[in-house]
CSV table of N, CA and C in Angstrom, one decimal:
chain,number,residue,atom,x,y,z
H,1,MET,N,-111.6,-56.7,26.4
H,1,MET,CA,-110.9,-56.0,27.5
H,1,MET,C,-111.0,-56.8,28.7
H,2,GLU,N,-112.1,-57.5,29.0
H,2,GLU,CA,-112.3,-58.2,30.2
H,2,GLU,C,-111.7,-59.6,30.3
H,3,SER,N,-111.3,-60.1,29.1
H,3,SER,CA,-110.8,-61.5,29.1
H,3,SER,C,-109.4,-61.6,29.7
H,4,GLY,N,-108.6,-60.6,29.8
H,4,GLY,CA,-107.3,-60.7,30.3
H,4,GLY,C,-106.3,-61.3,29.3
H,5,LYS,N,-106.7,-61.5,28.1
H,5,LYS,CA,-105.8,-62.1,27.1
H,5,LYS,C,-105.1,-61.0,26.4
H,6,LYS,N,-103.8,-61.3,26.0
H,6,LYS,CA,-103.1,-60.3,25.2
H,6,LYS,C,-103.3,-60.6,23.8
H,7,SER,N,-103.3,-59.5,23.0
H,7,SER,CA,-103.4,-59.7,21.5
H,7,SER,C,-102.8,-58.5,20.8
H,8,VAL,N,-102.3,-58.7,19.6
H,8,VAL,CA,-101.7,-57.6,18.8
H,8,VAL,C,-102.8,-56.9,18.1
H,9,LEU,N,-102.8,-55.6,18.1
H,9,LEU,CA,-103.8,-54.7,17.5
H,9,LEU,C,-103.5,-54.5,16.0
H,10,CYS,N,-103.4,-55.6,15.3
H,10,CYS,CA,-103.1,-55.5,13.9
H,10,CYS,C,-104.1,-56.4,13.1
H,11,ASN,N,-104.7,-55.9,12.1
H,11,ASN,CA,-105.6,-56.7,11.3
H,11,ASN,C,-105.0,-57.2,10.0
H,12,LYS,N,-103.7,-57.1,9.8
H,12,LYS,CA,-103.1,-57.4,8.5
H,12,LYS,C,-102.6,-58.9,8.5
H,13,ALA,N,-103.1,-59.6,7.5
H,13,ALA,CA,-102.7,-61.0,7.4
H,13,ALA,C,-101.2,-61.1,7.2
H,14,ASN,N,-100.5,-62.1,7.8
H,14,ASN,CA,-99.1,-62.4,7.6
H,14,ASN,C,-98.2,-61.3,8.0
H,15,CYS,N,-98.7,-60.4,8.8
H,15,CYS,CA,-97.8,-59.3,9.3
H,15,CYS,C,-96.9,-59.8,10.4
H,16,GLU,N,-95.6,-59.3,10.4
H,16,GLU,CA,-94.6,-59.7,11.4
H,16,GLU,C,-94.6,-58.8,12.6
H,17,HIS,N,-95.4,-57.7,12.5
H,17,HIS,CA,-95.5,-56.8,13.7
H,17,HIS,C,-94.2,-56.2,14.1
H,18,ASN,N,-93.3,-55.8,13.1
H,18,ASN,CA,-92.0,-55.3,13.5
H,18,ASN,C,-91.6,-54.1,12.7
H,19,SER,N,-92.5,-53.4,12.0
H,19,SER,CA,-92.2,-52.2,11.2
H,19,SER,C,-93.4,-51.3,11.2
H,20,GLU,N,-93.2,-50.1,10.7
H,20,GLU,CA,-94.2,-49.1,10.6
H,20,GLU,C,-95.4,-49.5,9.7
H,21,GLU,N,-95.2,-50.6,8.9
H,21,GLU,CA,-96.3,-51.1,8.0
H,21,GLU,C,-97.3,-51.8,8.9
H,22,CYS,N,-97.0,-52.2,10.1
H,22,CYS,CA,-97.9,-52.9,11.0
H,22,CYS,C,-98.8,-51.9,11.7
H,23,ASN,N,-100.1,-52.1,11.8
H,23,ASN,CA,-101.0,-51.2,12.5
H,23,ASN,C,-100.7,-51.1,14.0
H,24,ALA,N,-100.1,-52.1,14.5
H,24,ALA,CA,-99.8,-52.2,16.0
H,24,ALA,C,-98.4,-51.7,16.3
H,25,TYR,N,-97.6,-51.3,15.4
H,25,TYR,CA,-96.3,-50.9,15.6
H,25,TYR,C,-96.2,-49.6,16.4
H,26,ILE,N,-95.4,-49.6,17.4
H,26,ILE,CA,-95.1,-48.4,18.2
H,26,ILE,C,-93.6,-48.2,18.2
H,27,TYR,N,-93.2,-46.9,18.0
H,27,TYR,CA,-91.8,-46.6,17.9
H,27,TYR,C,-91.0,-47.0,19.1
H,28,ASP,N,-89.7,-46.7,19.1
H,28,ASP,CA,-88.7,-47.2,20.1
H,28,ASP,C,-89.2,-47.2,21.5
H,29,ILE,N,-89.7,-46.1,22.0
H,29,ILE,CA,-90.1,-46.0,23.4
H,29,ILE,C,-91.5,-45.6,23.5
H,30,ALA,N,-92.4,-46.4,24.1
H,30,ALA,CA,-93.7,-46.0,24.4
H,30,ALA,C,-93.9,-45.7,25.8
H,31,ALA,N,-94.0,-44.4,26.1
H,31,ALA,CA,-94.0,-43.9,27.5
H,31,ALA,C,-95.3,-44.1,28.2
H,32,TYR,N,-96.4,-43.7,27.5
H,32,TYR,CA,-97.7,-43.8,28.1
H,32,TYR,C,-98.7,-44.3,27.1
H,33,MET,N,-99.7,-45.1,27.7
H,33,MET,CA,-100.8,-45.6,26.9
H,33,MET,C,-102.1,-45.4,27.7
H,34,LEU,N,-103.1,-45.0,27.0
H,34,LEU,CA,-104.4,-44.8,27.6
H,34,LEU,C,-105.5,-45.3,26.7
H,35,TYR,N,-106.4,-46.0,27.2
H,35,TYR,CA,-107.6,-46.5,26.4
H,35,TYR,C,-108.8,-45.7,26.8
H,36,TYR,N,-109.5,-45.1,25.8
H,36,TYR,CA,-110.6,-44.3,26.0
H,36,TYR,C,-111.6,-44.3,24.8
H,37,ASP,N,-112.8,-44.7,25.0
H,37,ASP,CA,-113.8,-44.7,24.0
H,37,ASP,C,-113.4,-45.4,22.7
H,38,ASP,N,-113.0,-46.6,22.8
H,38,ASP,CA,-112.6,-47.5,21.7
H,38,ASP,C,-111.3,-47.0,20.9
H,39,ASN,N,-110.5,-46.2,21.6
H,39,ASN,CA,-109.3,-45.7,21.0
H,39,ASN,C,-108.1,-45.9,22.0
H,40,ILE,N,-106.9,-46.1,21.5
H,40,ILE,CA,-105.8,-46.2,22.4
H,40,ILE,C,-104.9,-45.0,22.0
H,41,TYR,N,-104.5,-44.2,23.0
H,41,TYR,CA,-103.7,-43.1,22.9
H,41,TYR,C,-102.3,-43.5,23.4
H,42,VAL,N,-101.3,-43.3,22.6
H,42,VAL,CA,-99.9,-43.8,22.9
H,42,VAL,C,-98.9,-42.7,22.6
H,43,SER,N,-98.1,-42.4,23.6
H,43,SER,CA,-97.0,-41.5,23.4
H,43,SER,C,-95.7,-42.3,23.1
H,44,TYR,N,-94.8,-41.8,22.3
H,44,TYR,CA,-93.6,-42.5,22.0
H,44,TYR,C,-92.5,-41.6,21.7
H,45,ALA,N,-91.3,-42.1,21.6
H,45,ALA,CA,-90.1,-41.3,21.3
H,45,ALA,C,-89.1,-42.1,20.5
H,46,ASP,N,-88.5,-41.5,19.5
H,46,ASP,CA,-87.4,-42.1,18.8
H,46,ASP,C,-86.3,-41.1,18.8
H,47,VAL,N,-85.4,-41.3,19.8
H,47,VAL,CA,-84.3,-40.3,20.1
H,47,VAL,C,-82.9,-41.0,19.9
H,48,GLU,N,-82.0,-40.2,19.4
H,48,GLU,CA,-80.6,-40.6,19.4
H,48,GLU,C,-79.7,-39.4,19.8
H,49,ILE,N,-78.8,-39.7,20.7
H,49,ILE,CA,-77.9,-38.7,21.1
H,49,ILE,C,-76.5,-39.3,20.8
H,50,THR,N,-75.8,-38.5,20.0
H,50,THR,CA,-74.4,-38.9,19.6
H,50,THR,C,-73.4,-37.9,20.2
H,51,TYR,N,-72.3,-38.4,20.6
H,51,TYR,CA,-71.3,-37.6,21.3
H,51,TYR,C,-70.1,-37.4,20.4
H,52,GLN,N,-69.6,-36.2,20.3
H,52,GLN,CA,-68.4,-35.8,19.6
H,52,GLN,C,-67.6,-35.0,20.5
H,53,GLY,N,-66.7,-35.7,21.2
H,53,GLY,CA,-65.9,-35.1,22.3
H,53,GLY,C,-66.8,-34.6,23.4
H,54,GLU,N,-66.8,-33.4,23.8
H,54,GLU,CA,-67.6,-32.8,24.8
H,54,GLU,C,-69.0,-32.4,24.4
H,55,ASP,N,-69.2,-32.4,23.1
H,55,ASP,CA,-70.5,-32.0,22.5
H,55,ASP,C,-71.4,-33.2,22.3
H,56,ALA,N,-72.7,-33.0,22.4
H,56,ALA,CA,-73.7,-34.0,22.2
H,56,ALA,C,-74.6,-33.4,21.1
H,57,ILE,N,-75.0,-34.3,20.2
H,57,ILE,CA,-76.0,-33.9,19.2
H,57,ILE,C,-77.2,-34.7,19.4
H,58,TYR,N,-78.3,-34.0,19.6
H,58,TYR,CA,-79.6,-34.6,19.9
H,58,TYR,C,-80.4,-34.7,18.6
H,59,SER,N,-80.9,-35.8,18.2
H,59,SER,CA,-81.8,-35.9,17.1
H,59,SER,C,-82.9,-36.8,17.5
H,60,GLY,N,-84.1,-36.4,17.2
H,60,GLY,CA,-85.2,-37.3,17.6
H,60,GLY,C,-86.6,-36.8,17.2
H,61,TYR,N,-87.5,-37.5,17.6
H,61,TYR,CA,-88.9,-37.2,17.3
H,61,TYR,C,-89.8,-37.8,18.5
H,62,ILE,N,-90.7,-37.0,19.0
H,62,ILE,CA,-91.6,-37.6,19.9
H,62,ILE,C,-93.0,-37.3,19.4
H,63,GLY,N,-94.0,-38.2,19.8
H,63,GLY,CA,-95.3,-38.0,19.3
H,63,GLY,C,-96.3,-38.6,20.2
H,64,LEU,N,-97.6,-38.3,19.9
H,64,LEU,CA,-98.7,-38.9,20.6
H,64,LEU,C,-99.7,-39.2,19.5
H,65,ASP,N,-100.1,-40.5,19.4
H,65,ASP,CA,-101.0,-41.0,18.4
H,65,ASP,C,-102.3,-41.5,19.0
H,66,CYS,N,-103.4,-41.4,18.2
H,66,CYS,CA,-104.6,-42.1,18.5
H,66,CYS,C,-104.8,-43.3,17.6
H,67,ILE,N,-104.9,-44.5,18.2
H,67,ILE,CA,-105.1,-45.7,17.4
H,67,ILE,C,-106.4,-46.3,17.7
H,68,SER,N,-107.2,-46.7,16.6
H,68,SER,CA,-108.5,-47.3,16.9
H,68,SER,C,-108.2,-48.7,17.6
H,69,ALA,N,-109.2,-49.1,18.3
H,69,ALA,CA,-109.0,-50.3,19.1
H,69,ALA,C,-108.7,-51.6,18.3
H,70,ASP,N,-109.2,-51.6,17.0
H,70,ASP,CA,-108.8,-52.7,16.1
H,70,ASP,C,-107.5,-52.5,15.4
H,71,GLY,N,-106.9,-51.4,15.6
H,71,GLY,CA,-105.6,-51.1,14.9
H,71,GLY,C,-105.7,-50.6,13.5
H,72,SER,N,-106.9,-50.4,13.0
H,72,SER,CA,-107.0,-50.1,11.5
H,72,SER,C,-106.8,-48.6,11.2
H,73,LYS,N,-106.9,-47.7,12.2
H,73,LYS,CA,-106.8,-46.3,12.0
H,73,LYS,C,-105.8,-45.8,13.0
H,74,ARG,N,-104.9,-44.8,12.5
H,74,ARG,CA,-103.9,-44.2,13.4
H,74,ARG,C,-103.8,-42.7,13.0
H,75,LYS,N,-103.8,-41.9,14.0
H,75,LYS,CA,-103.7,-40.4,13.7
H,75,LYS,C,-102.8,-39.8,14.7
H,76,ASN,N,-101.9,-39.0,14.2
H,76,ASN,CA,-100.9,-38.3,15.1
H,76,ASN,C,-101.6,-37.0,15.6
H,77,ILE,N,-101.6,-36.9,16.9
H,77,ILE,CA,-102.2,-35.7,17.6
H,77,ILE,C,-101.2,-34.7,17.9
H,78,TYR,N,-100.0,-35.1,18.3
H,78,TYR,CA,-99.0,-34.2,18.8
H,78,TYR,C,-97.6,-34.7,18.3
H,79,SER,N,-96.7,-33.8,17.9
H,79,SER,CA,-95.3,-34.2,17.6
H,79,SER,C,-94.4,-33.0,17.9
H,80,SER,N,-93.2,-33.4,18.2
H,80,SER,CA,-92.1,-32.4,18.5
H,80,SER,C,-90.8,-33.0,18.1
H,81,ASP,N,-89.8,-32.2,17.9
H,81,ASP,CA,-88.5,-32.8,17.6
H,81,ASP,C,-87.6,-32.9,18.8
H,82,ASN,N,-88.1,-32.6,20.0
H,82,ASN,CA,-87.4,-32.8,21.3
H,82,ASN,C,-88.3,-32.8,22.4
H,83,GLY,N,-87.9,-33.4,23.6
H,83,GLY,CA,-88.6,-33.4,24.8
H,83,GLY,C,-89.3,-34.7,25.0
H,84,SER,N,-90.5,-34.7,25.6
H,84,SER,CA,-91.3,-35.9,25.9
H,84,SER,C,-92.7,-35.6,26.3
H,85,VAL,N,-93.6,-36.5,26.1
H,85,VAL,CA,-94.9,-36.5,26.7
H,85,VAL,C,-94.7,-37.1,28.0
H,86,THR,N,-95.2,-36.4,29.1
H,86,THR,CA,-94.9,-36.8,30.4
H,86,THR,C,-96.1,-37.4,31.2
H,87,SER,N,-97.3,-37.1,30.7
H,87,SER,CA,-98.5,-37.7,31.3
H,87,SER,C,-99.7,-37.5,30.4
H,88,MET,N,-100.8,-38.3,30.6
H,88,MET,CA,-102.0,-38.2,29.9
H,88,MET,C,-103.2,-38.6,30.8
H,89,LYS,N,-104.3,-37.9,30.6
H,89,LYS,CA,-105.6,-38.2,31.3
H,89,LYS,C,-106.7,-37.8,30.4
H,90,ALA,N,-107.8,-38.7,30.3
H,90,ALA,CA,-109.0,-38.4,29.5
H,90,ALA,C,-110.1,-38.1,30.5
H,91,VAL,N,-110.8,-37.0,30.2
H,91,VAL,CA,-112.0,-36.6,31.0
H,91,VAL,C,-113.0,-35.9,30.1
H,92,ASP,N,-114.2,-36.5,30.2
H,92,ASP,CA,-115.4,-35.9,29.4
H,92,ASP,C,-115.0,-35.6,28.0
H,93,GLY,N,-114.4,-36.5,27.3
H,93,GLY,CA,-114.1,-36.3,25.8
H,93,GLY,C,-113.0,-35.4,25.5
H,94,LYS,N,-112.2,-35.1,26.5
H,94,LYS,CA,-111.0,-34.2,26.4
H,94,LYS,C,-109.8,-35.0,26.8
H,95,LEU,N,-108.7,-35.0,26.0
H,95,LEU,CA,-107.5,-35.6,26.4
H,95,LEU,C,-106.5,-34.5,26.9
H,96,TYR,N,-106.1,-34.6,28.1
H,96,TYR,CA,-105.2,-33.6,28.7
H,96,TYR,C,-103.8,-34.3,28.8
H,97,PHE,N,-102.8,-33.7,28.3
H,97,PHE,CA,-101.5,-34.3,28.4
H,97,PHE,C,-100.4,-33.2,28.6
H,98,THR,N,-99.4,-33.6,29.3
H,98,THR,CA,-98.3,-32.7,29.6
H,98,THR,C,-97.1,-33.1,28.8
H,99,THR,N,-96.2,-32.1,28.4
H,99,THR,CA,-95.0,-32.3,27.7
H,99,THR,C,-93.9,-31.4,28.3
H,100,TYR,N,-92.7,-31.7,27.9
H,100,TYR,CA,-91.6,-30.8,28.1
H,100,TYR,C,-90.8,-30.7,26.8
H,101,GLU,N,-90.2,-29.6,26.6
H,101,GLU,CA,-89.3,-29.4,25.5
H,101,GLU,C,-88.0,-28.8,26.1
H,102,PHE,N,-86.9,-29.1,25.5
H,102,PHE,CA,-85.6,-28.5,26.0
H,102,PHE,C,-85.6,-27.0,25.8
H,103,HIS,N,-85.3,-26.3,26.9
H,103,HIS,CA,-85.2,-24.8,26.8
H,103,HIS,C,-83.9,-24.4,26.2
H,104,GLY,N,-84.0,-23.7,25.1
H,104,GLY,CA,-82.8,-23.3,24.4
H,104,GLY,C,-82.0,-24.4,23.7
H,105,GLY,N,-82.6,-25.5,23.5
H,105,GLY,CA,-81.9,-26.6,22.8
H,105,GLY,C,-81.3,-27.6,23.8
H,106,PHE,N,-81.0,-28.7,23.3
H,106,PHE,CA,-80.4,-29.8,24.1
H,106,PHE,C,-78.9,-29.5,24.5
H,107,LYS,N,-78.6,-29.6,25.7
H,107,LYS,CA,-77.2,-29.5,26.2
H,107,LYS,C,-76.9,-30.6,27.2
H,108,VAL,N,-75.7,-31.2,27.1
H,108,VAL,CA,-75.3,-32.2,28.0
H,108,VAL,C,-75.3,-31.7,29.4
H,109,ASN,N,-75.9,-32.5,30.3
H,109,ASN,CA,-75.9,-32.2,31.7
H,109,ASN,C,-76.6,-30.9,32.1
H,110,VAL,N,-77.3,-30.3,31.2
H,110,VAL,CA,-78.1,-29.1,31.5
H,110,VAL,C,-79.5,-29.4,31.2
H,111,TYR,N,-80.3,-29.5,32.3
H,111,TYR,CA,-81.7,-30.0,32.2
H,111,TYR,C,-82.7,-28.9,32.4
H,112,LEU,N,-82.7,-27.9,31.5
H,112,LEU,CA,-83.7,-26.8,31.5
H,112,LEU,C,-84.8,-27.1,30.5
H,113,HIS,N,-86.0,-27.2,31.0
H,113,HIS,CA,-87.2,-27.6,30.2
H,113,HIS,C,-88.3,-26.5,30.3
H,114,ASP,N,-89.0,-26.4,29.2
H,114,ASP,CA,-90.3,-25.7,29.2
H,114,ASP,C,-91.4,-26.8,29.3
H,115,HIS,N,-92.3,-26.6,30.3
H,115,HIS,CA,-93.3,-27.6,30.5
H,115,HIS,C,-94.7,-27.0,30.0
H,116,TYR,N,-95.5,-27.9,29.3
H,116,TYR,CA,-96.7,-27.5,28.7
H,116,TYR,C,-97.8,-28.4,29.1
H,117,LEU,N,-99.0,-27.9,29.2
H,117,LEU,CA,-100.3,-28.6,29.4
H,117,LEU,C,-101.1,-28.4,28.2
H,118,TYR,N,-101.6,-29.5,27.5
H,118,TYR,CA,-102.4,-29.4,26.3
H,118,TYR,C,-103.8,-30.0,26.6
H,119,LYS,N,-104.8,-29.5,25.9
H,119,LYS,CA,-106.1,-30.1,25.9
H,119,LYS,C,-106.5,-30.4,24.5
H,120,TYR,N,-106.8,-31.7,24.2
H,120,TYR,CA,-107.3,-32.1,22.9
H,120,TYR,C,-108.7,-32.6,22.9
H,121,ASP,N,-109.6,-32.0,22.1
H,121,ASP,CA,-111.0,-32.4,22.1
H,121,ASP,C,-111.1,-33.7,21.2
H,122,MET,N,-111.3,-34.8,21.9
H,122,MET,CA,-111.4,-36.1,21.2
H,122,MET,C,-112.8,-36.2,20.5
H,123,VAL,N,-113.8,-35.5,20.9
H,123,VAL,CA,-115.1,-35.6,20.2
H,123,VAL,C,-115.0,-34.9,18.8
H,124,LYS,N,-114.4,-33.8,18.8
H,124,LYS,CA,-114.3,-33.1,17.5
H,124,LYS,C,-113.2,-33.8,16.6
H,125,ASP,N,-112.3,-34.4,17.2
H,125,ASP,CA,-111.2,-35.2,16.5
H,125,ASP,C,-110.6,-34.4,15.4
H,126,ASN,N,-110.1,-33.2,15.8
H,126,ASN,CA,-109.4,-32.5,14.7
H,126,ASN,C,-108.2,-31.7,15.3
H,127,PHE,N,-107.1,-31.8,14.6
H,127,PHE,CA,-105.9,-31.2,15.0
H,127,PHE,C,-105.9,-29.8,15.5
H,128,PRO,N,-106.7,-28.9,14.8
H,128,PRO,CA,-106.7,-27.5,15.3
H,128,PRO,C,-107.3,-27.3,16.6
H,129,SER,N,-108.0,-28.3,17.2
H,129,SER,CA,-108.6,-28.2,18.5
H,129,SER,C,-107.6,-28.3,19.6
H,130,ILE,N,-106.4,-28.6,19.2
H,130,ILE,CA,-105.3,-28.7,20.3
H,130,ILE,C,-105.0,-27.3,20.7
H,131,GLU,N,-104.8,-27.1,22.0
H,131,GLU,CA,-104.4,-25.8,22.4
H,131,GLU,C,-103.5,-25.9,23.6
H,132,ARG,N,-102.5,-25.0,23.7
H,132,ARG,CA,-101.5,-25.0,24.7
H,132,ARG,C,-102.2,-24.2,25.9
H,133,ILE,N,-102.3,-24.8,27.0
H,133,ILE,CA,-103.0,-24.2,28.2
H,133,ILE,C,-102.0,-23.4,29.0
H,134,ASN,N,-100.8,-23.9,29.2
H,134,ASN,CA,-99.9,-23.3,30.2
H,134,ASN,C,-98.5,-23.5,29.8
H,135,ARG,N,-97.6,-22.6,30.0
H,135,ARG,CA,-96.2,-22.8,29.9
H,135,ARG,C,-95.5,-22.6,31.2
H,136,GLY,N,-94.8,-23.6,31.7
H,136,GLY,CA,-94.2,-23.6,33.0
H,136,GLY,C,-92.8,-23.2,33.0
H,137,PRO,N,-92.2,-23.0,34.2
H,137,PRO,CA,-90.8,-22.6,34.2
H,137,PRO,C,-89.8,-23.7,33.8
């Protein structure tokens, strides 16, 4: 971490680092990354919007993964079929992150979102420890 050198977090020989088979692969859009206690937490989105006349069809996937610092282990912490992870912060073994989801589904030029704050216990490292703290307007 202190060397300032860039490196790919993949331990697979002859890997081209361009597909999900790579330990370091991150989906289309990586919005946030956070390093904490030998793990990297990364949010990402793979979203497609297609237009048919005045209608738009949203299809996609967003997620938040925990990746070991050497790239050998990866675990999904959060996923949704719409919205985005909008921030992350780690404090005392807890990962706090905010998300939004489209309120009532995706509509072109209508930006109504439900906002959420989550707390994930990184020490227990188990999916059921995730809890929704707040739902915003």
